[in-house]
N, CA, C and O of each residue as an XYZ file, in Angstrom:
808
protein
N     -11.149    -17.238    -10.084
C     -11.801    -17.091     -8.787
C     -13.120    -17.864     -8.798
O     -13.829    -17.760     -9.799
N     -13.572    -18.739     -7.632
C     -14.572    -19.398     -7.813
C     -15.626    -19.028     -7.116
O     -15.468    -18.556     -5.990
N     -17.341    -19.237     -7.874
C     -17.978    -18.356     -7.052
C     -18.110    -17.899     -5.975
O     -18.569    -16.760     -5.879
N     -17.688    -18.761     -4.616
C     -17.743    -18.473     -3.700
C     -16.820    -17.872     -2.940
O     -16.898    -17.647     -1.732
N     -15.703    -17.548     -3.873
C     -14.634    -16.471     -3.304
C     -15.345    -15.218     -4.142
O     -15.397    -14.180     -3.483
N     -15.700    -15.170     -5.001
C     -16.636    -14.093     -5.592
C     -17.550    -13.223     -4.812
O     -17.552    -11.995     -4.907
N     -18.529    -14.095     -3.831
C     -19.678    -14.022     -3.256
C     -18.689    -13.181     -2.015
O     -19.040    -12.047     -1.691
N     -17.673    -13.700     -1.479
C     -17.375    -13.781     -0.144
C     -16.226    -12.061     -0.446
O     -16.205    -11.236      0.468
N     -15.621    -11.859     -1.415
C     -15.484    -10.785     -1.964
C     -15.877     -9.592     -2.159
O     -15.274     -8.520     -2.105
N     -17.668    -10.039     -2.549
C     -18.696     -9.197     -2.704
C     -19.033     -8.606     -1.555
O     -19.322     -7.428     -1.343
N     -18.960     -9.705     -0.685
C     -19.430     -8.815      0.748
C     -18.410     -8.209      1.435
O     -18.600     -7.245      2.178
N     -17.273     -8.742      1.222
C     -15.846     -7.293      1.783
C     -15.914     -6.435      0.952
O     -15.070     -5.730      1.504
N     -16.130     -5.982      0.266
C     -16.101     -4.725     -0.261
C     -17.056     -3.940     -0.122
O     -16.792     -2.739     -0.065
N     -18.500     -4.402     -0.021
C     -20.248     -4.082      0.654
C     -19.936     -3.478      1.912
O     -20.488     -2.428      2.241
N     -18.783     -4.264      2.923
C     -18.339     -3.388      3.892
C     -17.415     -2.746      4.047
O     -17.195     -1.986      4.990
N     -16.921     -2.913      3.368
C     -15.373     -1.890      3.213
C     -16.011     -0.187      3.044
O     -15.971      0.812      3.763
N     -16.566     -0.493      1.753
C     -17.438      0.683      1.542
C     -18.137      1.232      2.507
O     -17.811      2.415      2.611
N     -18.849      0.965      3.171
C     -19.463      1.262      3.951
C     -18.699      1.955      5.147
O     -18.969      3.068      5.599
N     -17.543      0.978      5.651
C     -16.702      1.492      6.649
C     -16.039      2.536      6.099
O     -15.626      3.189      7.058
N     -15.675      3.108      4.999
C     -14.904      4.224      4.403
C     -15.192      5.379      4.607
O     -14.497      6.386      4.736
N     -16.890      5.102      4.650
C     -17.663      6.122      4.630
C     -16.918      7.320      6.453
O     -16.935      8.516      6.741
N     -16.504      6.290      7.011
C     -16.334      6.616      8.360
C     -15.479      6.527      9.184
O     -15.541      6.829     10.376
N     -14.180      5.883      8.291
C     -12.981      5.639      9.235
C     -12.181      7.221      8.906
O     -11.223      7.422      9.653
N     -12.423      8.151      8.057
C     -11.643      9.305      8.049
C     -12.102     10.366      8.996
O     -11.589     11.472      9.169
N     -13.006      9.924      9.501
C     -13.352     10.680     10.940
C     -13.170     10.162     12.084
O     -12.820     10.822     13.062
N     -13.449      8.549     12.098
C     -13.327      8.370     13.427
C     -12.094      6.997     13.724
O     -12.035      6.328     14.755
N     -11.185      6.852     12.487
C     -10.420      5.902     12.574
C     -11.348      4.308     12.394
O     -12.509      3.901     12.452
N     -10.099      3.842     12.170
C      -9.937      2.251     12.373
C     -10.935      1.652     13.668
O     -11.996      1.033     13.586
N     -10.310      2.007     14.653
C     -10.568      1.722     15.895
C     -11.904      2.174     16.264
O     -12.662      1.518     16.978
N     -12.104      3.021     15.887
C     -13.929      3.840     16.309
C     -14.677      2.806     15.347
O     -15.788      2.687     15.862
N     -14.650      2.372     14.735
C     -15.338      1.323     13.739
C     -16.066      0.284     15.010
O     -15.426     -0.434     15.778
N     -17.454      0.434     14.971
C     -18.082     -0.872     15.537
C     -18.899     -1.821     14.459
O     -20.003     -1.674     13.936
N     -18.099     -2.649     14.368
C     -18.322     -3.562     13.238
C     -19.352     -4.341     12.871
O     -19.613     -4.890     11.801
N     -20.102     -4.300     14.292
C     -21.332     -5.309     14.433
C     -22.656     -4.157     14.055
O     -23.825     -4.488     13.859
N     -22.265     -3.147     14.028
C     -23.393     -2.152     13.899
C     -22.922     -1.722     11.912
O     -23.658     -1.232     11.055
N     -21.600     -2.121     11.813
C     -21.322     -1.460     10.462
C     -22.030     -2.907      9.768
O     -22.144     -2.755      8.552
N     -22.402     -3.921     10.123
C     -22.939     -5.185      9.638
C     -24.297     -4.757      9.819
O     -25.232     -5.469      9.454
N     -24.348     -4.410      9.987
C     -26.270     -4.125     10.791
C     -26.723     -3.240      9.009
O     -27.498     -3.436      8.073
N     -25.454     -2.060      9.482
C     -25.997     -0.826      8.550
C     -26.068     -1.118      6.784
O     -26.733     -0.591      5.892
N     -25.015     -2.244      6.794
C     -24.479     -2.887      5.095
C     -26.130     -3.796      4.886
O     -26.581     -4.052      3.770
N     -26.680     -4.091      5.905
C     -27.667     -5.059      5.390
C     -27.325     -6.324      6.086
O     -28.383     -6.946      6.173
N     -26.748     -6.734      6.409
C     -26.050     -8.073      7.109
C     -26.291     -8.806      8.186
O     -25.893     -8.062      9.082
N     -26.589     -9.551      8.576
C     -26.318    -10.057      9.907
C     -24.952     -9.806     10.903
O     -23.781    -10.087     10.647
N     -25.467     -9.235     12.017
C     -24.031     -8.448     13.540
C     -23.113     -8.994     13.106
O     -22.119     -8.413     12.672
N     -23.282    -10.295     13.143
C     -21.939    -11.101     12.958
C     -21.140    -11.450     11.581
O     -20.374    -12.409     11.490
N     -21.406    -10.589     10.583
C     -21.080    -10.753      9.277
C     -19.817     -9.870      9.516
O     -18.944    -10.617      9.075
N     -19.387     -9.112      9.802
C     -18.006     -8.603      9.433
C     -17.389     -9.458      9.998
O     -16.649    -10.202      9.354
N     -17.514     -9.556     11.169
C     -16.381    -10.452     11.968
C     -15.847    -12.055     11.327
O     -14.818    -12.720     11.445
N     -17.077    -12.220     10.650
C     -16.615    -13.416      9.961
C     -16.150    -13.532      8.557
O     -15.606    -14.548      8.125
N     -16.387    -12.430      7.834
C     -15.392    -12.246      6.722
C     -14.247    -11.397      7.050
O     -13.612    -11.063      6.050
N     -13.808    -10.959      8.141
C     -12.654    -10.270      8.606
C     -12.727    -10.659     10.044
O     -13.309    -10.059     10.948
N     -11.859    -12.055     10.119
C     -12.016    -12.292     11.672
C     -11.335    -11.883     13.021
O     -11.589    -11.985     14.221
N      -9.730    -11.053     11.739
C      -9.190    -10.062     13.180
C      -9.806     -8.524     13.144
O      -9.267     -7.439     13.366
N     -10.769     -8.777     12.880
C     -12.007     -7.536     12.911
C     -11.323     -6.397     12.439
O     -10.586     -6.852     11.565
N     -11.092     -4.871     12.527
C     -10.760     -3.513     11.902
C      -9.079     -4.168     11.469
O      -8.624     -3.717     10.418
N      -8.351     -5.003     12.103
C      -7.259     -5.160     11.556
C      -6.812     -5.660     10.203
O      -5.738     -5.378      9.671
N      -7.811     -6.477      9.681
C      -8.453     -6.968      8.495
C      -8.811     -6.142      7.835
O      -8.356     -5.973      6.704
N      -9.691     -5.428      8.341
C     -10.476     -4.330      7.447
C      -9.369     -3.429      6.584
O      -9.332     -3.081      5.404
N      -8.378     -3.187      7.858
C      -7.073     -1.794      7.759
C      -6.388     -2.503      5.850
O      -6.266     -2.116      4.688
N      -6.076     -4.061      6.967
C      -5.258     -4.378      5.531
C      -6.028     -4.427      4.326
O      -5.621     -3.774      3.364
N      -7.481     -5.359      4.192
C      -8.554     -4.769      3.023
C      -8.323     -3.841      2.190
O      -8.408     -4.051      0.980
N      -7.889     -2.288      2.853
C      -7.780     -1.332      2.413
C      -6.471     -1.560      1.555
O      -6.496     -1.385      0.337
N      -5.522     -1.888      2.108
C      -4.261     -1.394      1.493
C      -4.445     -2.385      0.553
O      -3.931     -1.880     -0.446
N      -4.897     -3.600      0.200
C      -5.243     -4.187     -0.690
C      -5.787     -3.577     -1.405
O      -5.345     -3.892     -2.510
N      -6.725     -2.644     -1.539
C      -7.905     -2.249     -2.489
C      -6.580     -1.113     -2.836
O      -6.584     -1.153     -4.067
N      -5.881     -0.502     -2.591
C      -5.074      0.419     -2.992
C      -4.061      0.042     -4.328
O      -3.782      0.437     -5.460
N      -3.731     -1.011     -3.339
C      -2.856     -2.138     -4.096
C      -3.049     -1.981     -5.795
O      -2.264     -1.651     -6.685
N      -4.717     -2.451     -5.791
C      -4.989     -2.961     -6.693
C      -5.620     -1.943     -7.525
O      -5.585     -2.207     -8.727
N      -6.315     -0.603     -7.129
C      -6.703      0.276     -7.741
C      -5.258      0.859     -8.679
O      -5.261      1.354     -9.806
N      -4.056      0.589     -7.746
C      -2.598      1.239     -8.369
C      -2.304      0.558     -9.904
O      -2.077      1.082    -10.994
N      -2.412     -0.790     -9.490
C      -2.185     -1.870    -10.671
C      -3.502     -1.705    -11.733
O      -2.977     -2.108    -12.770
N      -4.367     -1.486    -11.956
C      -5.541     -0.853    -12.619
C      -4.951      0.281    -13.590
O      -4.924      0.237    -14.820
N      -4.579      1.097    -12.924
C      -4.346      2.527    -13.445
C      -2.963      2.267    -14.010
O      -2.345      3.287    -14.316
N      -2.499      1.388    -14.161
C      -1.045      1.016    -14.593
C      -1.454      0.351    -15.773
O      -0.541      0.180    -16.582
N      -2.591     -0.082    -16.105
C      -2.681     -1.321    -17.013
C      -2.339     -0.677    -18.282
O      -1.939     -1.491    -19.113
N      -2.374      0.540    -18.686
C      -1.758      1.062    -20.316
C      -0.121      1.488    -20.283
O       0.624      1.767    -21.222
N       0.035      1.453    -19.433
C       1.435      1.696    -19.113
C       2.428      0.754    -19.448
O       2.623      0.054    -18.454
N       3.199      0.387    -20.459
C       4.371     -0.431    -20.353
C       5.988     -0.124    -19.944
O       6.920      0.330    -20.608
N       5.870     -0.638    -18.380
C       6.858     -0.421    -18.074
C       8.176     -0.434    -18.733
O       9.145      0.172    -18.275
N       8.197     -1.056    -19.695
C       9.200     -1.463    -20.679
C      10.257     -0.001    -21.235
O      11.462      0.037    -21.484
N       9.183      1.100    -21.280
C       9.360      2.080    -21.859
C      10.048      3.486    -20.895
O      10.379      4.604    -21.288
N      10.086      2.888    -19.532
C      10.411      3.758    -18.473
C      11.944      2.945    -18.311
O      12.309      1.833    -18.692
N      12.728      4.167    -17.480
C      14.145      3.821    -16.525
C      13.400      3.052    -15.015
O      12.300      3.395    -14.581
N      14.046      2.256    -14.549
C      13.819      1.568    -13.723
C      13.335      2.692    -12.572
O      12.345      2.370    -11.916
N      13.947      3.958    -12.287
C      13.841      4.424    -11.568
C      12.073      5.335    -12.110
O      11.364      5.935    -11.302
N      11.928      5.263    -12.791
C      10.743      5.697    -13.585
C       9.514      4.893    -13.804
O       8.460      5.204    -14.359
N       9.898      3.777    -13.236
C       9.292      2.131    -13.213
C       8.434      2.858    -11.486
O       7.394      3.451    -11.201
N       9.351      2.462    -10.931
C       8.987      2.634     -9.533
C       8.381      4.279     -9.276
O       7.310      4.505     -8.713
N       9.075      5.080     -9.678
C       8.024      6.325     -9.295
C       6.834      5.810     -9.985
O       6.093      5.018     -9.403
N       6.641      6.133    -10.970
C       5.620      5.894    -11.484
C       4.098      4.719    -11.146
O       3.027      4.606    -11.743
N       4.588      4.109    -10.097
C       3.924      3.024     -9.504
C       3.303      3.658     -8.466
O       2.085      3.822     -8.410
N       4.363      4.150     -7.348
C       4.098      4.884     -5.866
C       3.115      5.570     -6.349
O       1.989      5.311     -5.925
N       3.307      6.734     -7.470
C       2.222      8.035     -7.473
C       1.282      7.271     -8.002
O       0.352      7.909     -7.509
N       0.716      6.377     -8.637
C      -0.435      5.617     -8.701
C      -1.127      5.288     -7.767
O      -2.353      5.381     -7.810
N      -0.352      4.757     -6.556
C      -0.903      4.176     -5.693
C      -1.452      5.634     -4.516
O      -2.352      5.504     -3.686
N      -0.839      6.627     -4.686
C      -0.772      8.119     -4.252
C      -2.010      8.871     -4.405
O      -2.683      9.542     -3.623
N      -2.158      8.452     -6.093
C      -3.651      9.191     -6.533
C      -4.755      8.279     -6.362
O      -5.911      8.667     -6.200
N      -4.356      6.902     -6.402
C      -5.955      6.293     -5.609
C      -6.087      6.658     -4.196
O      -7.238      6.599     -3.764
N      -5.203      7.011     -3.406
C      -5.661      7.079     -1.480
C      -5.800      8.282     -1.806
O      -6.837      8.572     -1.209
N      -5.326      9.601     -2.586
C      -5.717     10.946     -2.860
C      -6.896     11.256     -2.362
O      -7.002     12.129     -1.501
N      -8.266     10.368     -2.989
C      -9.735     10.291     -3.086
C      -9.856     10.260     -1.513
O     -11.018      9.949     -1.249
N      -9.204     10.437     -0.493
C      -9.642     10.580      0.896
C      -8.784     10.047      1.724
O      -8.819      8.966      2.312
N      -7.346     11.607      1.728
C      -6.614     11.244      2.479
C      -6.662     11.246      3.707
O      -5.544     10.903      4.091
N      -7.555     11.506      4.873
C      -8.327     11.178      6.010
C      -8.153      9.613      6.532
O      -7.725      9.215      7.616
N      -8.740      8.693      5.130
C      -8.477      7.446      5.529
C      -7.070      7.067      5.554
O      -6.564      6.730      6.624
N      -6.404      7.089      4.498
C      -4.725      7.131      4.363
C      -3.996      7.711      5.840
O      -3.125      7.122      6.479
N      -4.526      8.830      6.122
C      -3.697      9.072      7.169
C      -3.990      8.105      8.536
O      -3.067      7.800      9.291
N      -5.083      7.758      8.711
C      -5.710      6.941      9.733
C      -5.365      5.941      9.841
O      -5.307      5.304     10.893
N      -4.963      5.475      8.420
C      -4.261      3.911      8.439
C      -3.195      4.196      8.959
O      -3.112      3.879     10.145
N      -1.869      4.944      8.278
C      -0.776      5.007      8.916
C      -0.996      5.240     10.628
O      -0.112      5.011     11.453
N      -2.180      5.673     10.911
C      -1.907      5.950     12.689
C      -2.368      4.442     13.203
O      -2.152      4.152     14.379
N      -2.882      3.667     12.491
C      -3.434      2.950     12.976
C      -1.685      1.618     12.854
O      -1.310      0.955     13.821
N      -1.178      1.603     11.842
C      -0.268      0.805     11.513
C       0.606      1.018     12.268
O       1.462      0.151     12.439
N       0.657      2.114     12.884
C       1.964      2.919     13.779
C       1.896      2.475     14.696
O       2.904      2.537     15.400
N       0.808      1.842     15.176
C       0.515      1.232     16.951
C       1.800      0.342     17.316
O       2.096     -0.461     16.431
N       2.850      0.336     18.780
C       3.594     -0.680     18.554
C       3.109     -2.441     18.800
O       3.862     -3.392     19.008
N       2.142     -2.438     18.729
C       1.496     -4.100     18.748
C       1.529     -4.237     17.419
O       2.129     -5.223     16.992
N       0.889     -3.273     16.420
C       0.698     -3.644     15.104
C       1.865     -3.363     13.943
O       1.764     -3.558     12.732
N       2.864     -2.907     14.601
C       4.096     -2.663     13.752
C       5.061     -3.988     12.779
O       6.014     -3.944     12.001
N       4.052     -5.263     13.439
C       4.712     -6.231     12.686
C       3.901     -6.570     11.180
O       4.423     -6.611     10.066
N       2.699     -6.759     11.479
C       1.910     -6.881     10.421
C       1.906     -5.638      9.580
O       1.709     -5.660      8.366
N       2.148     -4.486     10.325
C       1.853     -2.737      9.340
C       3.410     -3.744      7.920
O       3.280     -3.997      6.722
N       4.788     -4.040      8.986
C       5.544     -4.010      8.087
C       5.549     -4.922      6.991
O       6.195     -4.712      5.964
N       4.679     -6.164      7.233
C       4.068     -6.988      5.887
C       3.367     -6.396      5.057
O       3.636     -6.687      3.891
N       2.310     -5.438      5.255
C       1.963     -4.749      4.269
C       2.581     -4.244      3.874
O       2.751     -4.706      2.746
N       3.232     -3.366      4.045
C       4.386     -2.119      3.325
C       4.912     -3.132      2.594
O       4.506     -3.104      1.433
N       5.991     -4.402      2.942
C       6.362     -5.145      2.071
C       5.893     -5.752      0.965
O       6.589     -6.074      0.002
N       4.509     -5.949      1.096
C       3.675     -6.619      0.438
C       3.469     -5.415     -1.040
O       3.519     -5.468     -2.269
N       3.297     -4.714     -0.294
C       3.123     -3.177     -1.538
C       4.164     -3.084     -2.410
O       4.069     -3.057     -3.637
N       5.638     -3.013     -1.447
C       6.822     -2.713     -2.374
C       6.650     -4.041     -3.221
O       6.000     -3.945     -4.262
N       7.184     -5.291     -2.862
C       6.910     -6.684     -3.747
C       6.233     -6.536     -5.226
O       6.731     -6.977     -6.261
N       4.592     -5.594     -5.087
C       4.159     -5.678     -5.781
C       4.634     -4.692     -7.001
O       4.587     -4.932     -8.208
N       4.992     -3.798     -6.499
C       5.466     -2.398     -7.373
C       6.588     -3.238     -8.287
O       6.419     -3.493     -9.480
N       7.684     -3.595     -7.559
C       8.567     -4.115     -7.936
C       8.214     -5.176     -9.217
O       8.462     -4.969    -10.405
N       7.652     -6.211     -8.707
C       7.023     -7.505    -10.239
C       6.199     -6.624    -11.388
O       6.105     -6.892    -12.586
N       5.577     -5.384    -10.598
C       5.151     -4.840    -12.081
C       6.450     -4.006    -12.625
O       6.372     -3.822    -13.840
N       7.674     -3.433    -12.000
C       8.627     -2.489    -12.612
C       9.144     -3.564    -13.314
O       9.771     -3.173    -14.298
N       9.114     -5.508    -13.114
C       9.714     -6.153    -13.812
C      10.953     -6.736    -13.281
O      11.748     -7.356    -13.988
N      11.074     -6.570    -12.275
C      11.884     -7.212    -11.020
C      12.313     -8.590    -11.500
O      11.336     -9.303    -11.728
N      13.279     -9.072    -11.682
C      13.278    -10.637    -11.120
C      14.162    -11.400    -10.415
O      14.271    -12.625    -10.359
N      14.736    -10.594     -9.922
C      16.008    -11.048     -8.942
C      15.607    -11.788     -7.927
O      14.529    -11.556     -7.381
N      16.582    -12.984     -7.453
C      16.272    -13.913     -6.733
C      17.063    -14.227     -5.673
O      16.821    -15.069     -4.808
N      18.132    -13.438     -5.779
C      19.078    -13.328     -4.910
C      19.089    -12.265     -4.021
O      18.115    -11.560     -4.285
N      19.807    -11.749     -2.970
C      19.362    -10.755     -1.700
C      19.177     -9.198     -2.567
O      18.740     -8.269     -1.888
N      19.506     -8.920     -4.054
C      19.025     -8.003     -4.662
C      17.728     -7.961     -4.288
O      17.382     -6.866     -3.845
N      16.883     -8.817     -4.324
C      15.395     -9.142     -4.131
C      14.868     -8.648     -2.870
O      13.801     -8.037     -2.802
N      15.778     -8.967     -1.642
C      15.029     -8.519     -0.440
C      15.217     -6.662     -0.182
O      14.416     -5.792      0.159
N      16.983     -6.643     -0.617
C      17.305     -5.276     -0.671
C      16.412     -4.362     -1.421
O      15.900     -3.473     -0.740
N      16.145     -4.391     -2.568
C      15.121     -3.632     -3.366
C      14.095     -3.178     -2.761
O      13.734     -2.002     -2.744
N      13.348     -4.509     -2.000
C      12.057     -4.429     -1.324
C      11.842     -3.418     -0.015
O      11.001     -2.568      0.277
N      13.080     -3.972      0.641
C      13.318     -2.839      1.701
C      13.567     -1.743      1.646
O      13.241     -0.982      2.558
N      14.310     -1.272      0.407
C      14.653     -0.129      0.221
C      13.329      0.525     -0.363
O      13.220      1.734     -0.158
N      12.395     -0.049     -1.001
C      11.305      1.105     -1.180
C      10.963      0.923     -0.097
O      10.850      1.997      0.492
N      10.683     -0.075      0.617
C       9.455      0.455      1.879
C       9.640      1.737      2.590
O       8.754      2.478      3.016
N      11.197      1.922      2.667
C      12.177      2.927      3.569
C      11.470      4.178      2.933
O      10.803      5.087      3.429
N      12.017      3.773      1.148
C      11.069      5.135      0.803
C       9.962      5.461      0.325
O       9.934      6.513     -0.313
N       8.709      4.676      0.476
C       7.164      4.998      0.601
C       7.141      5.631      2.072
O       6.683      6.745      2.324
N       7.806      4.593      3.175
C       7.683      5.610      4.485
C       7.613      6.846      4.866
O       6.789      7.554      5.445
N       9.264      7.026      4.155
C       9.085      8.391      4.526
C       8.540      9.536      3.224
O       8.806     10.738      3.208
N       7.784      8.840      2.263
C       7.075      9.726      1.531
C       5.637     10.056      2.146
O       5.090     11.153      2.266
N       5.223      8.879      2.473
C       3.697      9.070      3.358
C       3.160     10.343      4.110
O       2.057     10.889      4.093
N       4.558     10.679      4.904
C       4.452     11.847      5.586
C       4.564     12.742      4.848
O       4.282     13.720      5.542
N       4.879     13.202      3.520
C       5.186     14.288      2.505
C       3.684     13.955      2.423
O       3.072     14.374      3.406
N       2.962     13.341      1.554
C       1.936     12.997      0.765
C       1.029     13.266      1.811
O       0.020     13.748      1.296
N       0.896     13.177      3.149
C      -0.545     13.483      4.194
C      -0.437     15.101      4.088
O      -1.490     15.674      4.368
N       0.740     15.999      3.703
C       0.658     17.089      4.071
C       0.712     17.954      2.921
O       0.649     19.183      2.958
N       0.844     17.162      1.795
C       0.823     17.547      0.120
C      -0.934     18.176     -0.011
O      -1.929     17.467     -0.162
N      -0.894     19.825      0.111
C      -1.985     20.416     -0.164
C      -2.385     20.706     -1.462
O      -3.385     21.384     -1.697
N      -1.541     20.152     -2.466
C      -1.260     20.718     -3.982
C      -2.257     19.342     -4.360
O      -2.134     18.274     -3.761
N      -3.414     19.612     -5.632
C      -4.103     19.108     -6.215
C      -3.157     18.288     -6.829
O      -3.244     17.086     -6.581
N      -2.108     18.742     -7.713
C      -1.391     17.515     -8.184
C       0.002     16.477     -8.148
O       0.580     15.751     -8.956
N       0.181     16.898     -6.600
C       0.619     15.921     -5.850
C       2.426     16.082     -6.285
O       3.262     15.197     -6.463
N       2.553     17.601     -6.353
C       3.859     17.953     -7.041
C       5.104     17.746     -5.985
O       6.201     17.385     -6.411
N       4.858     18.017     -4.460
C       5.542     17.688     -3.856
C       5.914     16.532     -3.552
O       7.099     16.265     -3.351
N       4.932     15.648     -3.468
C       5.026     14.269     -2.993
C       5.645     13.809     -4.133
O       6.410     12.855     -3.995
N       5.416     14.461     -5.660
C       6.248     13.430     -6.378
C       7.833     13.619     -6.578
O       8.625     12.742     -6.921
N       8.127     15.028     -6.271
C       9.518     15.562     -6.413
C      10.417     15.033     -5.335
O      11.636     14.869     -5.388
N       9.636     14.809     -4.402
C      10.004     14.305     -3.072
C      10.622     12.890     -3.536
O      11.762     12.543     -3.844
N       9.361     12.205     -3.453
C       9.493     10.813     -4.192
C      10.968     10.423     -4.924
O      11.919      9.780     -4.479
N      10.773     11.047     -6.166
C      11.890     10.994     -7.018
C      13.492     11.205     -6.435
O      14.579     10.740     -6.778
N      13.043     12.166     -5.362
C      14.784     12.314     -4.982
C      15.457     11.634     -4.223
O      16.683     11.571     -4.141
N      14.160     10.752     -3.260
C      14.287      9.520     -2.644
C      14.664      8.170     -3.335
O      15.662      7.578     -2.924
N      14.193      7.836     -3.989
C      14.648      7.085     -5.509
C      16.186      6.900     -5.575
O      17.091      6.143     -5.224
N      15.890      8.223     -6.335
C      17.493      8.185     -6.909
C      18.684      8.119     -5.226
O      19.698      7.422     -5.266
N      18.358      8.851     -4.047
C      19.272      8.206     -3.349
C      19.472      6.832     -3.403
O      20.545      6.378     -3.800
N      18.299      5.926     -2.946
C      17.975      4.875     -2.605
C      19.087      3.563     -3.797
O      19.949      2.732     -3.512
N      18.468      3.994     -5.092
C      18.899      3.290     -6.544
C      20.476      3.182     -5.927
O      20.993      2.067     -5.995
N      21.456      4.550     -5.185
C      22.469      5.126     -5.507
C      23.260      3.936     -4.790
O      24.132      3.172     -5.205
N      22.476      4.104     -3.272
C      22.987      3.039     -2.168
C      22.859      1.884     -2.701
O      23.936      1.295     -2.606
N      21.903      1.121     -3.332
C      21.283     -0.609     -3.796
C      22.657     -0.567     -4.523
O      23.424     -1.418     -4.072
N      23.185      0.201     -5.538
C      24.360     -0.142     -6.739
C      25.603     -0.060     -5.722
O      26.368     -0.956     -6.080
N      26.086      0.535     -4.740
C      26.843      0.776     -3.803
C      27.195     -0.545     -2.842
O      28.336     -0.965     -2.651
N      25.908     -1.138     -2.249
C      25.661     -2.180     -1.697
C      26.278     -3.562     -2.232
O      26.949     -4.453     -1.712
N      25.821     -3.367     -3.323
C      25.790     -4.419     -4.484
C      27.404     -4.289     -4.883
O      28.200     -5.086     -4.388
N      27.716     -3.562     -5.523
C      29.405     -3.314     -5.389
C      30.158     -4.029     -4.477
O      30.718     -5.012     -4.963
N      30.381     -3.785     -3.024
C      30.666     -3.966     -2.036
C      30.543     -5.169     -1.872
O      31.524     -5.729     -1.382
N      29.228     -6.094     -2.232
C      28.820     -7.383     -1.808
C      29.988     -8.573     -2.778
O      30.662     -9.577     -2.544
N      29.602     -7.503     -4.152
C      30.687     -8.760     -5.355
C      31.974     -8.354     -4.864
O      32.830     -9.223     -5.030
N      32.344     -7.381     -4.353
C      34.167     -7.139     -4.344
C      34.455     -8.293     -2.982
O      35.494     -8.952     -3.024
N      33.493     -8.482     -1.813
C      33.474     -9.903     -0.719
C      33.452    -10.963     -1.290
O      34.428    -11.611     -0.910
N      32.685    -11.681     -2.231
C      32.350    -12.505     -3.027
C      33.584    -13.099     -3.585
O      33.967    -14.256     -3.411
N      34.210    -12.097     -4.332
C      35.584    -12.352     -5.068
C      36.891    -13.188     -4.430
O      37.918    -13.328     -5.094
């Protein structure tokens, strides 16, 4: 990274932070950005220009910083040593216990991603997430295994999200039992799919 993606880094996260402080109360959208530039130290026009589709930027920021807090907390972990299906849980609830720290914002995003204007970009992120889970479970398929996989977690982070906003348990026992049983459907259909595809093939 070169300094000036460094520098320019430094200051999305100067506001990210800052905006965190306040999107679990008042959303995405309640965010006035030119005043959250004011409050970081900045010049009005500093968010807008390191996030130029303004809170929509910001939203994804976040799921980036999730992203990457997940892959962090993974770093002693060798996947090597897990079942594939143990690959991938084990990723989600990572990414589970970093948004944990203030599920307020987590839930806000999903309301905010839910908008139908923003349902195209919400679904690049989600993809973008599964993608990543996947290259760390060790993925390398290049063929429509590749897209299927991807889709098939997004299907099931989706509908875990809603388990996980309402998971009152400190250690996240539902969301992960949940998780897991979603999985193993999911794994059940991909090998099913895949079956079906080579017996056409033939």
């Amino acid at each position: 990274m070169t300094r000036e993606n460094k520098s320019l880094e430094a200051v999305k996260n100067k506001l990210m932070a800052q905006a965190l402080k306040s999107v679990g109360r008042v959303g995405w959208n309640g965010l006035d950005i030119q005043k959250l530039s004011t409050e970081t130290g900045y010049p009005p026009e500093m968010a807008e220009a390191v996030f130029p589709a303004g809170v929509a930027d910001m939203a994804d920021y976040y799921s980036r910083k999730l992203d990457a807090e997940m892959l962090e907390s993974l770093e002693d972990v060798d996947p090597k040593d897990l079942k594939t299906r143990e690959r991938v849980a084990t990723a989600v609830m990572a990414r589970y216990r970093a948004a944990a720290e203030d599920k307020d914002i987590f839930r806000q995003t999903l309301a905010f991603w839910s908008s139908p204007n923003r349902l195209p970009r919400g679904g690049k992120i989600l993809w973008r997430t599964a993608d990543i889970i996947w290259q760390w479970a060790g993925d390398t398929a290049t063929d429509y295994n590749h897209y299927t996989k991807r889709a098939l977690l997004g299907g099931v982070i989706t509908s875990t999200n809603l388990v996980f906003i309402n998971d009152t348990g400190g250690t996240l026992t539902d969301t992960e039992d949940f998780l897991k049983r979603r999985i193993e459907n999911v794994l059940k259909i991909g090998s099913l799919a895949g079956s079906i595809i080579s017996k056409v093939k033939r």
